[in-house]
XYZ file of C-alpha atoms in Angstrom:
319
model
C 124.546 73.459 89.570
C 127.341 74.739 87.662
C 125.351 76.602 85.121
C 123.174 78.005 87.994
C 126.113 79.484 89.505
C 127.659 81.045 86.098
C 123.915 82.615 85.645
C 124.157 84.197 88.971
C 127.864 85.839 87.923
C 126.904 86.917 85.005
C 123.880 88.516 86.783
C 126.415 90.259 88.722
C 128.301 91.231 86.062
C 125.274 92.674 84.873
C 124.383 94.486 87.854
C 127.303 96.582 87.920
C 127.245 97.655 84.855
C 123.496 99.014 84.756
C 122.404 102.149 85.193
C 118.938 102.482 83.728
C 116.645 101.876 86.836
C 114.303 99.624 85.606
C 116.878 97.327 84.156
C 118.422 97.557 87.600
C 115.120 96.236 89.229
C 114.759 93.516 86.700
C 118.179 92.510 87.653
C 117.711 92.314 90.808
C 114.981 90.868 90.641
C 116.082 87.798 88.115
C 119.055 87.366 90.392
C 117.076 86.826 93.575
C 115.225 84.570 91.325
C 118.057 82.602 91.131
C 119.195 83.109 94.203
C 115.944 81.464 95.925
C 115.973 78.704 93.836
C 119.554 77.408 94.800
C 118.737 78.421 98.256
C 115.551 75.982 98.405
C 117.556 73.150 96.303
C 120.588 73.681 98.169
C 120.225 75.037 101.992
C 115.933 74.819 102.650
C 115.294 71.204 104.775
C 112.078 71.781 106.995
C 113.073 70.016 110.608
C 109.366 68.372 111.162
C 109.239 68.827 114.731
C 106.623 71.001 116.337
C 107.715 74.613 117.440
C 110.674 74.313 115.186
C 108.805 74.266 112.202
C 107.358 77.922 112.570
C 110.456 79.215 113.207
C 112.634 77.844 110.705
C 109.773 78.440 108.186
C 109.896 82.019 109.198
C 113.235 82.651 108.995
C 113.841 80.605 105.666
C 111.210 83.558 104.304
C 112.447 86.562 106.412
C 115.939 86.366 106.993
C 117.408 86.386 103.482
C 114.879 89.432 102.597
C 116.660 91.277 105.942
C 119.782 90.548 104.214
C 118.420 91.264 100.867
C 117.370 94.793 101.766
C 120.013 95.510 103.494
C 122.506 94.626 101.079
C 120.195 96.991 98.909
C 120.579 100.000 101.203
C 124.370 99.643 101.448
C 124.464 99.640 97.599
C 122.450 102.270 97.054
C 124.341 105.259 96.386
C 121.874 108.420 97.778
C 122.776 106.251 101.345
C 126.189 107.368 101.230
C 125.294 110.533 99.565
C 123.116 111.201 102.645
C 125.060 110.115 104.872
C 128.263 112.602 103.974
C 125.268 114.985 103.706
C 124.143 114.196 107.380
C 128.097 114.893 108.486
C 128.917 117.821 106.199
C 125.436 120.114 106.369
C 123.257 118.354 108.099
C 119.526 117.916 106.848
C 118.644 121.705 107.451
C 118.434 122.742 103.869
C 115.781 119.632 103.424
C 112.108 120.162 103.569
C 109.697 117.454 104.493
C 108.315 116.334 101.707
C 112.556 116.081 99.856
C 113.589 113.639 103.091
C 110.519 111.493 102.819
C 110.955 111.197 99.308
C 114.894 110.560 99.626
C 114.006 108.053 102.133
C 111.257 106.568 100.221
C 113.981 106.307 97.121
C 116.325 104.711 99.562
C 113.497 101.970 100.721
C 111.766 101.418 97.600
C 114.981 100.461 95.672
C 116.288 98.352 98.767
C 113.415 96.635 98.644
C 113.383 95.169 95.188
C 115.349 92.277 96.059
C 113.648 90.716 99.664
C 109.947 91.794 97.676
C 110.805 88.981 94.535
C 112.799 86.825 97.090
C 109.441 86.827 99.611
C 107.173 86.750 96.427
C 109.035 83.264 95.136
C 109.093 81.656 98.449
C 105.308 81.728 98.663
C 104.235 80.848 95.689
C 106.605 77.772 96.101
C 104.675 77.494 99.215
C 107.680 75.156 100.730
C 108.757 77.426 103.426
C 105.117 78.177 104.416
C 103.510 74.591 104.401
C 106.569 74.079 106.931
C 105.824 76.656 108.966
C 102.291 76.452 109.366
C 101.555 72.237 109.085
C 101.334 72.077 112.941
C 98.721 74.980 113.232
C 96.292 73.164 111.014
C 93.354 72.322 113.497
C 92.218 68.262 113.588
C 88.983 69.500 113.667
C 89.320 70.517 110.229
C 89.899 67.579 108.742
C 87.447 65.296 107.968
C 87.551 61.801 109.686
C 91.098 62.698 110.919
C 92.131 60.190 113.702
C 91.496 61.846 117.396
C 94.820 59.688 118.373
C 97.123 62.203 116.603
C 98.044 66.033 116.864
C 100.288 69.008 116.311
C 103.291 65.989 116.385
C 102.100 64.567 113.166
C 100.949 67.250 111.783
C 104.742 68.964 111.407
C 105.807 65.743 109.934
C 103.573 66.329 106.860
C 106.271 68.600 105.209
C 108.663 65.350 105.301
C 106.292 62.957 104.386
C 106.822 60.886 107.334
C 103.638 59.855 108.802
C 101.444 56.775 109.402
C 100.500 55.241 105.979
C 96.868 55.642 106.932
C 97.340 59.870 106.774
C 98.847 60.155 103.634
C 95.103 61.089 102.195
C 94.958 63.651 105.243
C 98.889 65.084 104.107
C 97.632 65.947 100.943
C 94.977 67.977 101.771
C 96.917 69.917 104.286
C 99.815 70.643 101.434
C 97.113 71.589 98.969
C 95.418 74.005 101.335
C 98.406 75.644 102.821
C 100.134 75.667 98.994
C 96.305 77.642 98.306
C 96.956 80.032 101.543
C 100.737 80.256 100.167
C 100.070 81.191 96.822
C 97.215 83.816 97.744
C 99.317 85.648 99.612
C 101.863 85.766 96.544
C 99.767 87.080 94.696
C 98.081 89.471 96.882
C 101.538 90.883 97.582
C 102.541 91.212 93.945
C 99.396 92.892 93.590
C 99.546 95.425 96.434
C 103.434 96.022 94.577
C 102.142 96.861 91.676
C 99.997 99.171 92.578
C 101.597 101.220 94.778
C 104.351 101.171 92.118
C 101.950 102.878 89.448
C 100.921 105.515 92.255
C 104.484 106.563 92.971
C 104.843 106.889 89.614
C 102.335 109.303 89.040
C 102.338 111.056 91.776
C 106.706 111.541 90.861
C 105.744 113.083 87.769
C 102.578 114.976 88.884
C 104.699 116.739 91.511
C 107.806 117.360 89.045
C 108.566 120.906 88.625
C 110.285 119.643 85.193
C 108.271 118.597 81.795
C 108.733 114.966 80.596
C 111.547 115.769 78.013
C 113.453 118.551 80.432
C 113.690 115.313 83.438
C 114.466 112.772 80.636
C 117.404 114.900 79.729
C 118.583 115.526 83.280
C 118.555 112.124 83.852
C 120.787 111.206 80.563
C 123.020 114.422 82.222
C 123.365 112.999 85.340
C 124.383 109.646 83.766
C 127.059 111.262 81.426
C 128.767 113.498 84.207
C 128.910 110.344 86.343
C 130.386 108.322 83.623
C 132.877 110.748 82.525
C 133.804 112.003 86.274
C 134.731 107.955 86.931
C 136.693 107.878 83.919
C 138.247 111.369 84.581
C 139.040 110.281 87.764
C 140.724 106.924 87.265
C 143.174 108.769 84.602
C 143.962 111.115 86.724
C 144.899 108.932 90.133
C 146.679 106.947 88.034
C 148.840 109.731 86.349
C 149.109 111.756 89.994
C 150.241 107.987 91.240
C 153.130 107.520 88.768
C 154.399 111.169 89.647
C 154.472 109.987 92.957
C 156.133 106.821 92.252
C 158.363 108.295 90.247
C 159.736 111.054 93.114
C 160.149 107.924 95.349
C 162.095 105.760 92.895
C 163.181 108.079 90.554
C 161.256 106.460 87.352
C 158.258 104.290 86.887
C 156.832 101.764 84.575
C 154.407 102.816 82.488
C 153.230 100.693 79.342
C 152.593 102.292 76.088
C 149.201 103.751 76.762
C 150.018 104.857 80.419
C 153.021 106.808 78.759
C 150.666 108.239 76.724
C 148.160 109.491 79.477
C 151.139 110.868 81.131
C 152.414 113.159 78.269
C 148.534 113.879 77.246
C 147.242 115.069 80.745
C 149.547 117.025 82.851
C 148.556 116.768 86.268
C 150.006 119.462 88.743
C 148.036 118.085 91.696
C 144.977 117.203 93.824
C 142.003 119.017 94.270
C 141.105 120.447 97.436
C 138.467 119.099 100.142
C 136.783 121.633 100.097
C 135.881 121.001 96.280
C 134.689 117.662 97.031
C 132.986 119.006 100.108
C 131.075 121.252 97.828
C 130.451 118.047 94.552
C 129.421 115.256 97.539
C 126.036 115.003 99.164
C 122.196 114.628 98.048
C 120.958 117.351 95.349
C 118.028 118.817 95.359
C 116.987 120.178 91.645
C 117.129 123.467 92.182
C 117.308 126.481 89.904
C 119.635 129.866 89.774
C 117.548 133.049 88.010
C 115.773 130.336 86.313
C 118.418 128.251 84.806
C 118.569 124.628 85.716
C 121.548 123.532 88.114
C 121.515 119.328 87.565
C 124.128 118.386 90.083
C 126.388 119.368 92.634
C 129.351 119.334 89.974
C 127.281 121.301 88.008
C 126.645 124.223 91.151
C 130.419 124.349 91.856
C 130.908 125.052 88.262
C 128.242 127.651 88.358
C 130.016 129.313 91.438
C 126.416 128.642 92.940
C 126.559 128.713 96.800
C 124.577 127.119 99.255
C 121.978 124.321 98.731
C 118.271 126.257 100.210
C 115.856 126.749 98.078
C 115.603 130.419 96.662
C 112.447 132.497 96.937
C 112.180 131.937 93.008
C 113.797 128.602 92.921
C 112.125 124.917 92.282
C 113.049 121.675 94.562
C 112.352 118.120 93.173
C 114.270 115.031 94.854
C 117.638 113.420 92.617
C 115.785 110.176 92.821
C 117.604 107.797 89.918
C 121.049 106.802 90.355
């Protein structure tokens, strides 16, 4: 149990630090990996009783995805970039096709997590052979006593039953584990696939060639990395000046000192700067010239985020 738990930190760990998407996604996925399998050691104990069984079956299946995904949206930052977009501009400069794709970014990488946790349960088949025992018709069975129903039947999952329908348990685990592990598969299938479409149809619709998106996505990572870094150094320099008014000094280790006599920091920067470098991008292009962010607009002295009558829109879909 203990090393279960330090896997699932370290997967944490992990997941904060990565920024290539499909490391992301294997992440998350491993992690919910993990996460089910605690979750049906730890927490999963089918009740056996007729009209609980469905429901608790259910919910063992759909309730952690729910949280999964939305766990998954909160995380995601083009949420949060929409949503300041929504308050600041609205969604007027958006055409049709750039919100369904922004949404469709939004749901497909929200639903990473609840997909691998939903795949798992059913192709452990626990949570379903719970919630489905009690539905298996009598009729079915062959030679299966007329004295007993749906009551019995939702005791399979616990193995508590007559001794003379353990023969008639098994084959009810073994076909429901069969319906269980179809459906697995079927949905990893149907994942897949619609995976490899929006794939190609991403890069069939990209104004950009392979090598042109490749480097605006290494852009995007670097002007994220060093606007974090940028902007630790200099809260923490404008917060000594600060604390240093109030008290009269502050104190700084070595390498804060140095910061402090290295960056000379006169102020803040206005909102309406970080109105302008917050929100969803579109790709767009100025007279021709690629603009890969809103940092990089600003810095342009671009205005406005419509498309121009020679201009290009693709949807910022990686993180």
């Amino acid at each position: 149990m203990a090393a279960l738990i330090a896997e699932n930190f370290r997967f944490l760990s992990l997941f904060f630090k990565s920024k290539d998407v499909m490391i992301f996604n294997g992440l998350v996925a491993l992690g919910t990996v993990g996460s089910e399998e605690l979750f049906s050691v730890v927490a999963f104990n089918c009740p056996c009783s007729p009209a609980r069984n469905y429901i608790y079956g259910l919910a063992a299946i759909g309730v952690p995805a729910l949280a999964l995904f939305l766990i998954g949206v909160i995380w995601n930052n083009h949420t949060w970039n929409l949503v300041a977009e929504c308050h600041k501009r609205g969604v007027k400069n958006f055409s049709a096709a750039a919100t369904f794709l922004l949404f469709g970014s939004i749901m497909g990488r929200a639903a990473v997590a609840p997909v691998t946790w939903s795949v798992i349960s059913l192709l452990r088949g626990e949570a379903y052979i719970c919630a489905l025992s009690e539905f298996v018709k009598p009729s079915s069975l062959d030679k299966f006593p007329a004295e007993y129903g749906a009551e019995v039947l939702a005791r399979f999952p616990c193995k508590d039953m007559p001794a003379n329908l353990t023969k008639f348990r098994d084959e009810v685990t073994r076909r429901l584990r069969y319906e269980s592990q179809l459906f697995g598969w079927l949905l990893i299938g149907i994942v897949a696939v619609l995976i490899f479409l929006t794939k190609c149809l991403k890069h069939c619709c990209s104004p950009l060639s392979y090598r042109q998106e490749a480097y605006w996505a290494q852009y995007r990572s670097n002007e994220d990395k060093l606007f974090r870094r940028t902007a630790e150094v200099h809260s923490r320099i404008l917060a000594a000046k600060n604390v240093k008014q109030f008290f009269g000094f502050v104190a700084l280790d070595k390498e804060e000192k140095e910061l402090v006599q290295e960056f000379p920091v006169e102020g803040v920067q206005p909102s309406p700067q970080w109105n302008a470098i917050t929100g969803v991008y579109i790709y767009r292009e100025n007279k021709g010239f690629p603009l890969y962010s809103r940092l990089h607009k600003w810095a342009k002295g671009v205005e406005g985020n419509g498309p121009s009558p020679e201009g290009h829109e693709m949807l910022f879909l990686a993180s």
